[in-house]
C-alpha positions as a LaTeX table, in Angstrom:
\begin{tabular}{lrrr}
\hline
Residue & $x$ (\AA) & $y$ (\AA) & $z$ (\AA) \\
\hline
Met1 & 0.00 & 0.00 & 0.00 \\
Ser2 & 1.32 & 3.47 & $-0.91$ \\
His3 & 1.82 & 5.87 & 1.94 \\
Val4 & 3.37 & 9.22 & 2.72 \\
Asp5 & 5.57 & 9.46 & 5.80 \\
Thr6 & 5.11 & 13.04 & 6.94 \\
Ser7 & 6.73 & 12.77 & 10.33 \\
Ala8 & 10.11 & 13.95 & 9.06 \\
Glu9 & 8.87 & 16.44 & 6.50 \\
Pro10 & 10.67 & 19.74 & 7.17 \\
Ala11 & 8.61 & 22.91 & 7.15 \\
Glu12 & 9.08 & 25.12 & 4.10 \\
Pro13 & 8.13 & 28.74 & 3.35 \\
Val14 & 5.19 & 28.93 & 0.97 \\
Thr15 & 3.86 & 32.04 & $-0.72$ \\
Gly16 & 1.62 & 33.15 & $-3.55$ \\
Trp17 & 2.76 & 34.68 & $-6.82$ \\
Gly18 & 2.45 & 38.15 & $-5.31$ \\
Arg19 & 4.99 & 37.23 & $-2.59$ \\
Thr20 & 3.25 & 39.35 & 0.02 \\
Ala21 & 2.61 & 37.03 & 2.99 \\
Pro22 & 4.75 & 33.87 & 3.09 \\
Thr23 & 3.92 & 31.29 & 5.75 \\
Val24 & 5.51 & 27.99 & 6.71 \\
Ala25 & 3.99 & 24.55 & 6.11 \\
Arg26 & 4.95 & 20.92 & 5.58 \\
Val27 & 4.89 & 20.38 & 1.81 \\
Leu28 & 3.79 & 16.87 & 0.86 \\
Arg29 & 4.37 & 15.64 & $-2.69$ \\
Pro30 & 2.14 & 12.66 & $-3.50$ \\
Arg31 & 3.00 & 10.69 & $-6.64$ \\
Ser32 & $-0.20$ & 8.61 & $-6.86$ \\
Tyr33 & $-3.85$ & 8.79 & $-5.85$ \\
Glu34 & $-3.09$ & 6.43 & $-2.96$ \\
Glu35 & $-0.32$ & 8.70 & $-1.73$ \\
Ala36 & $-2.65$ & 11.70 & $-2.03$ \\
Ala37 & $-5.19$ & 9.92 & 0.18 \\
Ala38 & $-2.44$ & 9.07 & 2.67 \\
Ala39 & $-1.28$ & 12.69 & 2.66 \\
Val40 & $-4.80$ & 13.88 & 3.47 \\
Arg41 & $-4.98$ & 11.45 & 6.39 \\
Ala42 & $-1.62$ & 12.77 & 7.62 \\
Cys43 & $-2.46$ & 16.46 & 7.46 \\
Gly44 & $-2.86$ & 16.83 & 11.21 \\
Thr45 & $-4.87$ & 19.32 & 13.25 \\
Arg46 & $-3.96$ & 22.29 & 11.02 \\
Gly47 & $-5.35$ & 20.56 & 7.96 \\
Gly48 & $-4.09$ & 20.75 & 4.41 \\
Ile49 & $-4.69$ & 22.37 & 1.04 \\
Ala50 & $-3.83$ & 21.29 & $-2.49$ \\
Arg51 & $-1.37$ & 23.40 & $-4.46$ \\
Gly52 & $-0.41$ & 23.41 & $-8.12$ \\
Leu53 & 2.19 & 25.64 & $-9.76$ \\
Gly54 & 1.79 & 28.50 & $-7.27$ \\
Arg55 & 0.22 & 31.06 & $-9.58$ \\
Ala56 & $-2.57$ & 32.11 & $-7.20$ \\
Tyr57 & $-1.47$ & 35.64 & $-6.31$ \\
Gly58 & $-2.47$ & 35.60 & $-2.66$ \\
Asp59 & $-2.76$ & 33.04 & 0.14 \\
Ala60 & $-5.22$ & 30.55 & $-1.37$ \\
Ala61 & $-2.62$ & 27.73 & $-1.60$ \\
Gln62 & $-0.86$ & 28.41 & 1.71 \\
Asn63 & $-1.55$ & 26.81 & 5.09 \\
Ala64 & 0.44 & 28.21 & 8.00 \\
Gly65 & 1.52 & 25.50 & 10.42 \\
Gly66 & $-0.28$ & 22.77 & 8.49 \\
Ala67 & 0.25 & 20.79 & 5.31 \\
Val68 & 0.33 & 21.79 & 1.64 \\
Leu69 & $-0.15$ & 19.05 & $-0.95$ \\
Asp70 & 2.00 & 19.79 & $-3.98$ \\
Met71 & 0.07 & 18.02 & $-6.75$ \\
Thr72 & 2.48 & 18.63 & $-9.60$ \\
Ala73 & 3.88 & 15.06 & $-9.57$ \\
Leu74 & 0.40 & 13.81 & $-10.48$ \\
Ala75 & 0.77 & 14.86 & $-14.09$ \\
Arg76 & $-0.30$ & 12.02 & $-16.38$ \\
Ile77 & $-2.37$ & 12.61 & $-19.47$ \\
Arg78 & $-4.50$ & 9.48 & $-19.22$ \\
Ser79 & $-6.38$ & 9.50 & $-22.52$ \\
Ile80 & $-7.11$ & 11.69 & $-25.54$ \\
Asp81 & $-10.07$ & 11.30 & $-27.86$ \\
Ala82 & $-8.64$ & 13.10 & $-30.87$ \\
Asp83 & $-11.92$ & 12.79 & $-32.78$ \\
Ala84 & $-14.18$ & 14.27 & $-30.12$ \\
Gly85 & $-11.57$ & 16.58 & $-28.59$ \\
Val86 & $-11.78$ & 15.25 & $-25.04$ \\
Val87 & $-8.81$ & 14.78 & $-22.71$ \\
Val88 & $-8.66$ & 12.93 & $-19.39$ \\
Cys89 & $-5.70$ & 13.98 & $-17.26$ \\
Asp90 & $-4.40$ & 14.22 & $-13.72$ \\
Ala91 & $-5.00$ & 17.43 & $-11.83$ \\
Gly92 & $-1.28$ & 18.25 & $-11.77$ \\
Val93 & $-1.02$ & 18.52 & $-15.56$ \\
Ser94 & $-0.31$ & 22.13 & $-16.61$ \\
Leu95 & $-2.07$ & 23.98 & $-19.40$ \\
His96 & 1.39 & 24.37 & $-20.95$ \\
Arg97 & 1.74 & 20.59 & $-21.13$ \\
Leu98 & $-1.74$ & 20.22 & $-22.61$ \\
Met99 & $-0.85$ & 22.70 & $-25.32$ \\
Glu100 & 2.36 & 20.84 & $-26.13$ \\
Val101 & 0.50 & 17.55 & $-26.54$ \\
Leu102 & $-2.83$ & 18.68 & $-27.98$ \\
Leu103 & $-1.95$ & 21.41 & $-30.46$ \\
Pro104 & $-0.27$ & 19.00 & $-32.91$ \\
Leu105 & $-3.60$ & 17.11 & $-32.89$ \\
Gly106 & $-5.58$ & 20.25 & $-33.73$ \\
Trp107 & $-6.99$ & 20.97 & $-30.28$ \\
Phe108 & $-6.54$ & 23.85 & $-27.81$ \\
Val109 & $-7.52$ & 24.36 & $-24.18$ \\
Pro110 & $-11.01$ & 25.88 & $-23.98$ \\
Val111 & $-10.03$ & 28.64 & $-21.53$ \\
Thr112 & $-6.62$ & 29.98 & $-20.55$ \\
Pro113 & $-5.75$ & 32.81 & $-18.15$ \\
Gly114 & $-2.76$ & 35.12 & $-18.57$ \\
Thr115 & $-0.34$ & 32.28 & $-17.80$ \\
Arg116 & $-0.23$ & 28.74 & $-19.13$ \\
Tyr117 & 1.65 & 27.62 & $-16.02$ \\
Val118 & $-1.43$ & 26.65 & $-14.05$ \\
Thr119 & $-2.59$ & 23.12 & $-13.39$ \\
Val120 & $-5.91$ & 21.63 & $-14.42$ \\
Gly121 & $-6.79$ & 21.17 & $-10.75$ \\
Gly122 & $-6.02$ & 24.83 & $-10.07$ \\
Ala123 & $-8.03$ & 25.87 & $-13.12$ \\
Ile124 & $-11.08$ & 24.11 & $-11.69$ \\
Gly125 & $-10.52$ & 25.19 & $-8.09$ \\
Ala126 & $-10.26$ & 28.84 & $-9.11$ \\
Asp127 & $-12.72$ & 28.45 & $-12.02$ \\
Ile128 & $-10.33$ & 30.47 & $-14.14$ \\
His129 & $-11.43$ & 32.74 & $-16.96$ \\
Gly130 & $-9.67$ & 34.18 & $-19.97$ \\
Lys131 & $-10.04$ & 36.66 & $-22.78$ \\
Asn132 & $-12.97$ & 34.63 & $-24.15$ \\
His133 & $-15.36$ & 34.65 & $-21.21$ \\
His134 & $-17.92$ & 36.70 & $-23.12$ \\
Val135 & $-18.11$ & 33.77 & $-25.59$ \\
Ser136 & $-16.96$ & 30.64 & $-23.75$ \\
Gly137 & $-17.49$ & 31.22 & $-20.04$ \\
Ser138 & $-15.02$ & 30.03 & $-17.44$ \\
Phe139 & $-13.06$ & 26.77 & $-17.30$ \\
Ser140 & $-15.69$ & 24.77 & $-15.44$ \\
Arg141 & $-18.13$ & 25.13 & $-18.34$ \\
His142 & $-15.89$ & 22.79 & $-20.34$ \\
Val143 & $-15.31$ & 20.19 & $-17.60$ \\
Arg144 & $-17.35$ & 17.04 & $-18.12$ \\
Ala145 & $-16.35$ & 15.42 & $-14.83$ \\
Phe146 & $-13.62$ & 15.33 & $-12.20$ \\
Asp147 & $-12.54$ & 12.94 & $-9.46$ \\
Leu148 & $-12.47$ & 14.54 & $-6.01$ \\
Leu149 & $-10.77$ & 13.14 & $-2.92$ \\
Thr150 & $-12.91$ & 14.24 & 0.02 \\
Ala151 & $-12.10$ & 14.51 & 3.72 \\
Asp152 & $-13.40$ & 11.01 & 4.55 \\
Gly153 & $-10.95$ & 9.45 & 2.08 \\
Thr154 & $-13.60$ & 8.75 & $-0.56$ \\
Ile155 & $-12.89$ & 9.48 & $-4.23$ \\
Arg156 & $-16.05$ & 10.81 & $-5.83$ \\
Thr157 & $-16.69$ & 11.33 & $-9.51$ \\
Val158 & $-18.33$ & 14.75 & $-9.73$ \\
Val159 & $-20.36$ & 15.92 & $-12.73$ \\
Pro160 & $-21.96$ & 19.24 & $-13.75$ \\
Gly161 & $-25.38$ & 19.99 & $-12.35$ \\
Thr162 & $-24.59$ & 18.74 & $-8.83$ \\
Asp163 & $-24.06$ & 20.75 & $-5.68$ \\
Leu164 & $-20.57$ & 19.33 & $-5.20$ \\
Phe165 & $-19.57$ & 20.39 & $-8.71$ \\
Asp166 & $-20.86$ & 23.92 & $-8.10$ \\
Ala167 & $-19.16$ & 24.14 & $-4.70$ \\
Thr168 & $-15.81$ & 22.88 & $-6.02$ \\
Thr169 & $-15.58$ & 25.00 & $-9.19$ \\
Gly170 & $-14.33$ & 28.25 & $-7.70$ \\
Gly171 & $-14.20$ & 26.73 & $-4.21$ \\
Met172 & $-10.44$ & 27.30 & $-3.88$ \\
Gly173 & $-9.64$ & 23.71 & $-2.89$ \\
Leu174 & $-11.81$ & 23.73 & 0.23 \\
Thr175 & $-14.10$ & 20.84 & $-0.75$ \\
Gly176 & $-11.30$ & 18.33 & $-1.39$ \\
Val177 & $-8.38$ & 17.43 & $-3.62$ \\
Ile178 & $-9.08$ & 17.22 & $-7.35$ \\
Leu179 & $-7.26$ & 14.17 & $-8.69$ \\
Ser180 & $-8.22$ & 14.08 & $-12.36$ \\
Ala181 & $-10.56$ & 15.74 & $-14.83$ \\
Thr182 & $-12.26$ & 15.19 & $-18.17$ \\
Val183 & $-12.14$ & 18.34 & $-20.30$ \\
Gln184 & $-13.75$ & 19.25 & $-23.63$ \\
Leu185 & $-11.29$ & 20.99 & $-25.96$ \\
Leu186 & $-11.50$ & 23.62 & $-28.71$ \\
Pro187 & $-10.67$ & 22.67 & $-32.34$ \\
Val188 & $-8.07$ & 24.84 & $-34.10$ \\
Glu189 & $-6.41$ & 24.71 & $-37.53$ \\
Thr190 & $-3.19$ & 26.50 & $-36.58$ \\
Ser191 & $-1.13$ & 27.61 & $-33.59$ \\
Leu192 & $-1.30$ & 31.25 & $-34.65$ \\
Met193 & $-3.74$ & 34.01 & $-33.82$ \\
Ser194 & $-5.27$ & 36.57 & $-36.17$ \\
Val195 & $-5.24$ & 39.78 & $-34.13$ \\
Asp196 & $-6.81$ & 43.22 & $-34.49$ \\
Thr197 & $-5.38$ & 46.09 & $-32.43$ \\
Glu198 & $-6.68$ & 49.63 & $-31.90$ \\
Arg199 & $-6.26$ & 52.51 & $-29.51$ \\
Ala200 & $-9.06$ & 53.98 & $-27.42$ \\
Ala201 & $-8.78$ & 57.62 & $-26.38$ \\
Asp202 & $-10.44$ & 57.26 & $-22.95$ \\
Leu203 & $-12.54$ & 54.90 & $-20.86$ \\
Asp204 & $-15.88$ & 55.78 & $-22.49$ \\
Asp205 & $-14.36$ & 55.31 & $-25.93$ \\
Leu206 & $-13.00$ & 51.93 & $-24.81$ \\
Met207 & $-16.31$ & 50.71 & $-23.38$ \\
Ala208 & $-18.15$ & 51.84 & $-26.51$ \\
Arg209 & $-15.75$ & 49.88 & $-28.76$ \\
Leu210 & $-16.02$ & 46.78 & $-26.60$ \\
Thr211 & $-19.81$ & 46.94 & $-26.44$ \\
Ala212 & $-20.22$ & 47.49 & $-30.18$ \\
Asn213 & $-17.89$ & 44.82 & $-31.53$ \\
Asp214 & $-16.98$ & 42.21 & $-28.93$ \\
His215 & $-19.52$ & 39.74 & $-30.30$ \\
Gly216 & $-17.41$ & 39.47 & $-33.45$ \\
Tyr217 & $-14.34$ & 38.13 & $-31.64$ \\
Arg218 & $-13.63$ & 35.00 & $-29.62$ \\
Tyr219 & $-10.95$ & 36.77 & $-27.55$ \\
Ser220 & $-10.92$ & 40.36 & $-26.35$ \\
Val221 & $-8.85$ & 42.32 & $-23.83$ \\
Ala222 & $-7.79$ & 45.91 & $-23.27$ \\
Trp223 & $-4.60$ & 47.13 & $-21.62$ \\
Ile224 & $-5.59$ & 50.29 & $-19.78$ \\
Asp225 & $-3.41$ & 53.19 & $-18.62$ \\
Leu226 & $-4.44$ & 53.78 & $-15.02$ \\
Leu227 & $-2.07$ & 56.71 & $-14.56$ \\
Ala228 & $-3.59$ & 58.81 & $-17.34$ \\
Arg229 & $-5.76$ & 61.67 & $-16.09$ \\
Gly230 & $-8.03$ & 64.38 & $-17.40$ \\
Ala231 & $-9.38$ & 63.84 & $-20.91$ \\
Ala232 & $-7.15$ & 60.77 & $-21.31$ \\
Thr233 & $-8.45$ & 58.95 & $-18.21$ \\
Gly234 & $-8.80$ & 55.27 & $-19.04$ \\
Arg235 & $-7.07$ & 55.42 & $-22.42$ \\
Ala236 & $-6.31$ & 51.95 & $-23.63$ \\
Val237 & $-4.97$ & 49.58 & $-26.26$ \\
Leu238 & $-7.65$ & 47.10 & $-27.32$ \\
Thr239 & $-6.54$ & 43.71 & $-28.65$ \\
Arg240 & $-8.99$ & 41.19 & $-30.10$ \\
Gly241 & $-8.68$ & 38.10 & $-32.20$ \\
Asp242 & $-9.34$ & 34.47 & $-32.96$ \\
His243 & $-7.41$ & 31.36 & $-33.93$ \\
Ala244 & $-6.06$ & 31.88 & $-37.44$ \\
Pro245 & $-7.44$ & 29.49 & $-40.07$ \\
Tyr246 & $-5.00$ & 27.52 & $-42.19$ \\
Asp247 & $-5.74$ & 29.48 & $-45.36$ \\
Ala248 & $-4.73$ & 32.75 & $-43.60$ \\
Leu249 & $-1.14$ & 31.55 & $-43.21$ \\
Pro250 & 1.62 & 32.51 & $-45.64$ \\
Ala251 & 3.31 & 29.63 & $-47.46$ \\
Arg252 & 6.33 & 29.52 & $-45.14$ \\
Leu253 & 4.10 & 28.84 & $-42.12$ \\
Arg254 & 1.87 & 26.24 & $-43.75$ \\
Arg255 & 4.58 & 23.59 & $-43.55$ \\
Asp256 & 4.06 & 23.28 & $-39.78$ \\
Pro257 & 0.82 & 25.12 & $-38.99$ \\
Leu258 & 0.36 & 23.66 & $-35.49$ \\
Ala259 & 3.91 & 24.23 & $-34.21$ \\
Phe260 & 4.07 & 25.39 & $-30.60$ \\
Arg261 & 7.39 & 27.00 & $-29.79$ \\
Pro262 & 6.92 & 29.71 & $-27.16$ \\
Gly263 & 9.85 & 32.08 & $-26.82$ \\
Arg264 & 11.77 & 32.63 & $-23.63$ \\
Leu265 & 13.73 & 35.59 & $-22.30$ \\
Pro266 & 16.25 & 35.74 & $-19.44$ \\
Ala267 & 14.73 & 35.44 & $-15.98$ \\
Ala268 & 14.08 & 38.51 & $-13.88$ \\
Pro269 & 16.95 & 39.10 & $-11.43$ \\
Ala270 & 16.64 & 37.67 & $-7.94$ \\
Phe271 & 17.21 & 41.13 & $-6.42$ \\
Val272 & 15.38 & 44.20 & $-7.66$ \\
Pro273 & 15.83 & 47.56 & $-5.92$ \\
Gln274 & 12.84 & 48.86 & $-4.01$ \\
Gly275 & 11.09 & 51.70 & $-5.78$ \\
Leu276 & 11.96 & 50.55 & $-9.28$ \\
Leu277 & 8.26 & 50.59 & $-10.17$ \\
Ser278 & 7.48 & 54.13 & $-9.16$ \\
Arg279 & 4.79 & 56.43 & $-10.53$ \\
Ala280 & 7.44 & 58.08 & $-12.71$ \\
Thr281 & 8.88 & 54.87 & $-14.21$ \\
Val282 & 5.49 & 53.23 & $-14.75$ \\
Gly283 & 4.10 & 56.47 & $-16.16$ \\
Leu284 & 6.91 & 56.54 & $-18.71$ \\
Phe285 & 6.31 & 52.89 & $-19.61$ \\
Asn286 & 2.57 & 53.48 & $-20.02$ \\
Glu287 & 3.16 & 56.50 & $-22.25$ \\
Leu288 & 5.55 & 54.58 & $-24.49$ \\
Trp289 & 3.31 & 51.51 & $-24.61$ \\
Tyr290 & 0.27 & 53.55 & $-25.63$ \\
Arg291 & 2.15 & 55.57 & $-28.24$ \\
Lys292 & 3.78 & 52.57 & $-29.88$ \\
Ala293 & 0.46 & 50.75 & $-30.31$ \\
Pro294 & $-1.12$ & 51.10 & $-33.76$ \\
Arg295 & $-4.16$ & 53.32 & $-34.03$ \\
His296 & $-5.82$ & 50.55 & $-36.02$ \\
Arg297 & $-4.34$ & 47.30 & $-37.36$ \\
Thr298 & $-6.15$ & 44.18 & $-38.51$ \\
Gly299 & $-5.22$ & 40.60 & $-39.24$ \\
Glu300 & $-1.77$ & 40.52 & $-37.65$ \\
Leu301 & $-0.53$ & 36.96 & $-37.12$ \\
Gln302 & 0.79 & 36.36 & $-33.62$ \\
Arg303 & 2.05 & 33.29 & $-31.79$ \\
Leu304 & $-0.27$ & 31.86 & $-29.19$ \\
Ser305 & 2.28 & 32.63 & $-26.50$ \\
Ala306 & 2.55 & 36.29 & $-27.53$ \\
Phe307 & $-1.22$ & 36.78 & $-27.59$ \\
Phe308 & $-2.19$ & 34.86 & $-24.44$ \\
His309 & 0.90 & 34.65 & $-22.24$ \\
Pro310 & 3.47 & 37.38 & $-22.94$ \\
Leu311 & 4.78 & 37.39 & $-19.36$ \\
Asp312 & 5.45 & 33.66 & $-19.39$ \\
Gly313 & 8.43 & 34.43 & $-21.58$ \\
Val314 & 10.13 & 36.10 & $-18.59$ \\
Pro315 & 10.71 & 33.50 & $-15.84$ \\
His316 & 10.07 & 34.84 & $-12.32$ \\
Trp317 & 8.71 & 38.12 & $-13.63$ \\
Asn318 & 7.05 & 38.68 & $-10.25$ \\
Arg319 & 10.48 & 39.60 & $-8.87$ \\
Val320 & 10.39 & 42.99 & $-10.59$ \\
Tyr321 & 8.25 & 44.30 & $-7.73$ \\
Gly322 & 11.08 & 43.79 & $-5.26$ \\
Arg323 & 11.11 & 41.90 & $-1.99$ \\
Gly324 & 7.89 & 43.50 & $-0.82$ \\
Gly325 & 5.91 & 41.84 & $-3.57$ \\
Phe326 & 2.73 & 43.12 & $-5.11$ \\
Val327 & $-1.04$ & 43.00 & $-4.76$ \\
Gln328 & $-3.15$ & 41.92 & $-7.71$ \\
Tyr329 & $-6.63$ & 43.44 & $-7.41$ \\
Gln330 & $-9.41$ & 42.26 & $-9.71$ \\
Phe331 & $-13.07$ & 43.09 & $-9.45$ \\
Val332 & $-16.20$ & 42.86 & $-11.57$ \\
Val333 & $-19.28$ & 45.08 & $-11.62$ \\
Gly334 & $-22.39$ & 44.35 & $-13.63$ \\
Tyr335 & $-23.59$ & 45.95 & $-16.82$ \\
Gly336 & $-25.53$ & 49.08 & $-15.94$ \\
Arg337 & $-22.91$ & 49.91 & $-13.28$ \\
Glu338 & $-20.56$ & 51.73 & $-15.62$ \\
Asp339 & $-20.60$ & 54.79 & $-13.35$ \\
Thr340 & $-19.00$ & 52.66 & $-10.62$ \\
Leu341 & $-16.28$ & 51.55 & $-13.01$ \\
Arg342 & $-15.65$ & 55.15 & $-14.11$ \\
Arg343 & $-15.46$ & 56.32 & $-10.51$ \\
Ile344 & $-12.99$ & 53.58 & $-9.53$ \\
Val345 & $-10.76$ & 54.25 & $-12.55$ \\
Arg346 & $-10.70$ & 57.97 & $-11.70$ \\
Arg347 & $-9.85$ & 57.19 & $-8.06$ \\
Ile348 & $-6.99$ & 54.91 & $-9.08$ \\
Ala349 & $-5.66$ & 57.57 & $-11.46$ \\
Arg350 & $-5.86$ & 60.29 & $-8.79$ \\
Arg351 & $-4.18$ & 58.00 & $-6.26$ \\
Gly352 & $-1.31$ & 57.47 & $-8.69$ \\
Cys353 & $-1.15$ & 53.69 & $-8.32$ \\
Pro354 & 1.87 & 52.64 & $-10.43$ \\
Ser355 & 0.26 & 49.78 & $-12.34$ \\
Phe356 & 1.54 & 48.69 & $-15.73$ \\
Leu357 & $-0.30$ & 45.34 & $-15.82$ \\
Ala358 & $-3.87$ & 46.61 & $-15.90$ \\
Val359 & $-6.51$ & 45.02 & $-18.12$ \\
Leu360 & $-10.22$ & 45.52 & $-18.73$ \\
Lys361 & $-12.48$ & 42.79 & $-20.12$ \\
Arg362 & $-16.16$ & 42.05 & $-20.58$ \\
Phe363 & $-17.69$ & 38.99 & $-18.95$ \\
Gly364 & $-20.58$ & 37.05 & $-20.41$ \\
Glu365 & $-23.11$ & 34.88 & $-18.62$ \\
Gly366 & $-21.92$ & 33.68 & $-15.23$ \\
Asp367 & $-21.17$ & 30.05 & $-14.46$ \\
Pro368 & $-22.91$ & 27.99 & $-11.76$ \\
Gly369 & $-20.01$ & 27.77 & $-9.30$ \\
Trp370 & $-21.17$ & 29.15 & $-5.97$ \\
Leu371 & $-17.90$ & 31.05 & $-5.47$ \\
Ser372 & $-17.08$ & 31.45 & $-9.15$ \\
Phe373 & $-15.89$ & 34.98 & $-9.81$ \\
Pro374 & $-17.26$ & 35.96 & $-13.26$ \\
Met375 & $-20.67$ & 37.56 & $-13.64$ \\
Pro376 & $-22.05$ & 39.53 & $-16.59$ \\
Gly377 & $-20.25$ & 42.86 & $-16.52$ \\
Trp378 & $-16.93$ & 44.68 & $-16.60$ \\
Thr379 & $-13.83$ & 43.30 & $-14.92$ \\
Leu380 & $-10.71$ & 45.32 & $-14.18$ \\
Ala381 & $-7.46$ & 43.74 & $-12.95$ \\
Leu382 & $-4.41$ & 45.71 & $-11.84$ \\
Asp383 & $-1.12$ & 45.09 & $-10.07$ \\
Ile384 & 0.10 & 47.42 & $-7.32$ \\
Pro385 & 3.41 & 47.29 & $-5.40$ \\
Ala386 & 2.53 & 46.07 & $-1.91$ \\
Gly387 & 4.62 & 48.77 & $-0.22$ \\
Leu388 & 2.54 & 51.66 & $-1.59$ \\
Ser389 & 1.64 & 53.96 & 1.31 \\
Gly390 & $-1.97$ & 53.62 & 2.46 \\
Leu391 & $-2.71$ & 50.80 & 0.05 \\
Gly392 & $-4.76$ & 48.70 & 2.48 \\
Thr393 & $-7.16$ & 51.51 & 3.33 \\
Phe394 & $-7.48$ & 52.50 & $-0.33$ \\
Leu395 & $-8.38$ & 48.97 & $-1.44$ \\
Asp396 & $-10.85$ & 48.60 & 1.45 \\
Glu397 & $-12.60$ & 51.67 & 0.07 \\
Leu398 & $-12.66$ & 50.18 & $-3.42$ \\
Asp399 & $-14.13$ & 46.97 & $-1.94$ \\
Glu400 & $-16.99$ & 49.04 & $-0.53$ \\
Glu401 & $-17.65$ & 50.58 & $-3.94$ \\
Val402 & $-17.57$ & 47.18 & $-5.63$ \\
Ala403 & $-19.81$ & 45.50 & $-3.07$ \\
Gly404 & $-22.21$ & 48.44 & $-3.10$ \\
Ala405 & $-22.63$ & 47.98 & $-6.85$ \\
Gly406 & $-23.36$ & 44.26 & $-6.46$ \\
Gly407 & $-19.90$ & 43.27 & $-7.68$ \\
Arg408 & $-17.13$ & 41.09 & $-6.27$ \\
Val409 & $-13.38$ & 40.54 & $-6.16$ \\
Tyr410 & $-11.52$ & 37.46 & $-7.43$ \\
Leu411 & $-10.46$ & 35.11 & $-4.64$ \\
Ala412 & $-7.66$ & 33.53 & $-6.69$ \\
Lys413 & $-5.93$ & 36.90 & $-6.75$ \\
Asp414 & $-6.94$ & 38.14 & $-3.32$ \\
Ser415 & $-4.57$ & 38.56 & $-0.39$ \\
Arg416 & $-6.33$ & 41.11 & 1.84 \\
Leu417 & $-10.15$ & 41.05 & 1.54 \\
Arg418 & $-12.15$ & 41.25 & 4.78 \\
Pro419 & $-14.75$ & 38.62 & 5.80 \\
Asp420 & $-17.67$ & 41.07 & 5.81 \\
Ala421 & $-16.85$ & 42.11 & 2.25 \\
Leu422 & $-16.74$ & 38.47 & 1.14 \\
Arg423 & $-20.24$ & 37.87 & 2.46 \\
Ala424 & $-21.57$ & 40.93 & 0.68 \\
Met425 & $-19.97$ & 39.94 & $-2.63$ \\
Tyr426 & $-20.80$ & 36.22 & $-2.82$ \\
Pro427 & $-24.50$ & 35.55 & $-2.10$ \\
Arg428 & $-24.08$ & 31.75 & $-2.39$ \\
Leu429 & $-21.46$ & 31.70 & 0.38 \\
Pro430 & $-23.94$ & 30.33 & 2.98 \\
Asp431 & $-24.71$ & 27.38 & 0.67 \\
Phe432 & $-20.99$ & 26.75 & 0.22 \\
Leu433 & $-20.31$ & 26.87 & 3.97 \\
Ala434 & $-23.23$ & 24.53 & 4.71 \\
Leu435 & $-22.06$ & 21.93 & 2.18 \\
Arg436 & $-18.48$ & 22.23 & 3.38 \\
Ala437 & $-19.54$ & 21.72 & 7.00 \\
Glu438 & $-21.41$ & 18.56 & 6.00 \\
Leu439 & $-18.62$ & 17.24 & 3.77 \\
Asp440 & $-15.67$ & 18.21 & 5.97 \\
Pro441 & $-16.84$ & 18.84 & 9.56 \\
Arg442 & $-13.28$ & 18.78 & 10.94 \\
Ser443 & $-11.95$ & 21.26 & 8.36 \\
Val444 & $-9.40$ & 18.82 & 7.01 \\
Phe445 & $-9.11$ & 21.13 & 4.02 \\
Thr446 & $-8.20$ & 24.66 & 4.94 \\
Ser447 & $-5.85$ & 27.48 & 3.93 \\
Asp448 & $-4.59$ & 30.85 & 4.98 \\
Leu449 & $-7.25$ & 32.40 & 2.77 \\
Ala450 & $-9.98$ & 30.29 & 4.40 \\
Arg451 & $-8.90$ & 31.33 & 7.89 \\
Arg452 & $-8.58$ & 34.98 & 6.96 \\
Leu453 & $-12.06$ & 35.06 & 5.44 \\
Gly454 & $-13.81$ & 32.77 & 7.92 \\
Met455 & $-14.55$ & 30.11 & 5.30 \\
\hline
\end{tabular}
């Protein structure tokens, strides 16, 4: 019988991608489903939480004083139906690995966030979204089933339309450990994107362009300058596209139309001086980025990696924020609440938050996950150096604006939300807590995020 001996496991520091609040835990690394079950039994009084590739920005995959189950060794692709476009794989398989294997067969992952270095288990637990939510919804919409290891040691096959499916998709690992999943894929003819780019003069111009034409694109995202003020407040570069068909490729690319060769740059240095990302330096970057963007360009062919995951080409890019790390803040407010979005953008601009990774997208119909983040509306995500003076109070005030408009923040990126704000933002939270109490009365599965938010 497989087992995991945790008695001698040394404690290790564990942190999110934002590097803001590291804590110490025993990191267990199961290599089979049996070892995963043994690891859950060995978690101890402080419980455990599953972890993938560590791309949650905050404390969702940390567990101070307890256990963290590193699932990345469970990374088998178990079967591929190349005719139907269905893959069955372990939860530790990354989206990067799926792309490597599936693109040559003419299939692509149905939803990808801004990094391909997330696991399938993490994609379900956070119910990730991408540039195509307005068309395709979030990741869980394309999951046919998953196997879940629950607190009593049972492995349950969970399917859409059940309470356990809806509690787990977006449930941040608190219902159990996802072991494997069956995912429906997207057919593609090439590994290139056909991309249209245009500049928007201000926030209202940007929202008007998105509203008028988004239905014509599978993928849509806008980089937004959150330091611009006055008449230029909310100016942006809008990028939209779809998978390029084979007949759109020039002859030199038709020889290997499904090649997947993402580029790679040198890693960010281990030490970055504090204050490198100041209002002045980010303001200069934003000005140059906006000016270099074409006013209007159509049909540009781009690699998948350039369109979806430009930052993946720079290993450890999160180091550029220095030792203090950074906060990633993402919220959504519904359609009809555009005044709230305008007010928040103006407040961020007046505050001078030095954010160069700020994007605005439109969400389509929400998915059934009780704690799933997307809802029909506008979502803005921005990065902010954690050491910015008064940041906590400022973001608390934004939380009040968001909650007052019926919106919410994204738990997979959160590192500082308050429990009362969570309850205001997620109306299905009581259902989630009731199911969790029934399924896991001893809180075998827990995390720093869960403790902080009273989940």
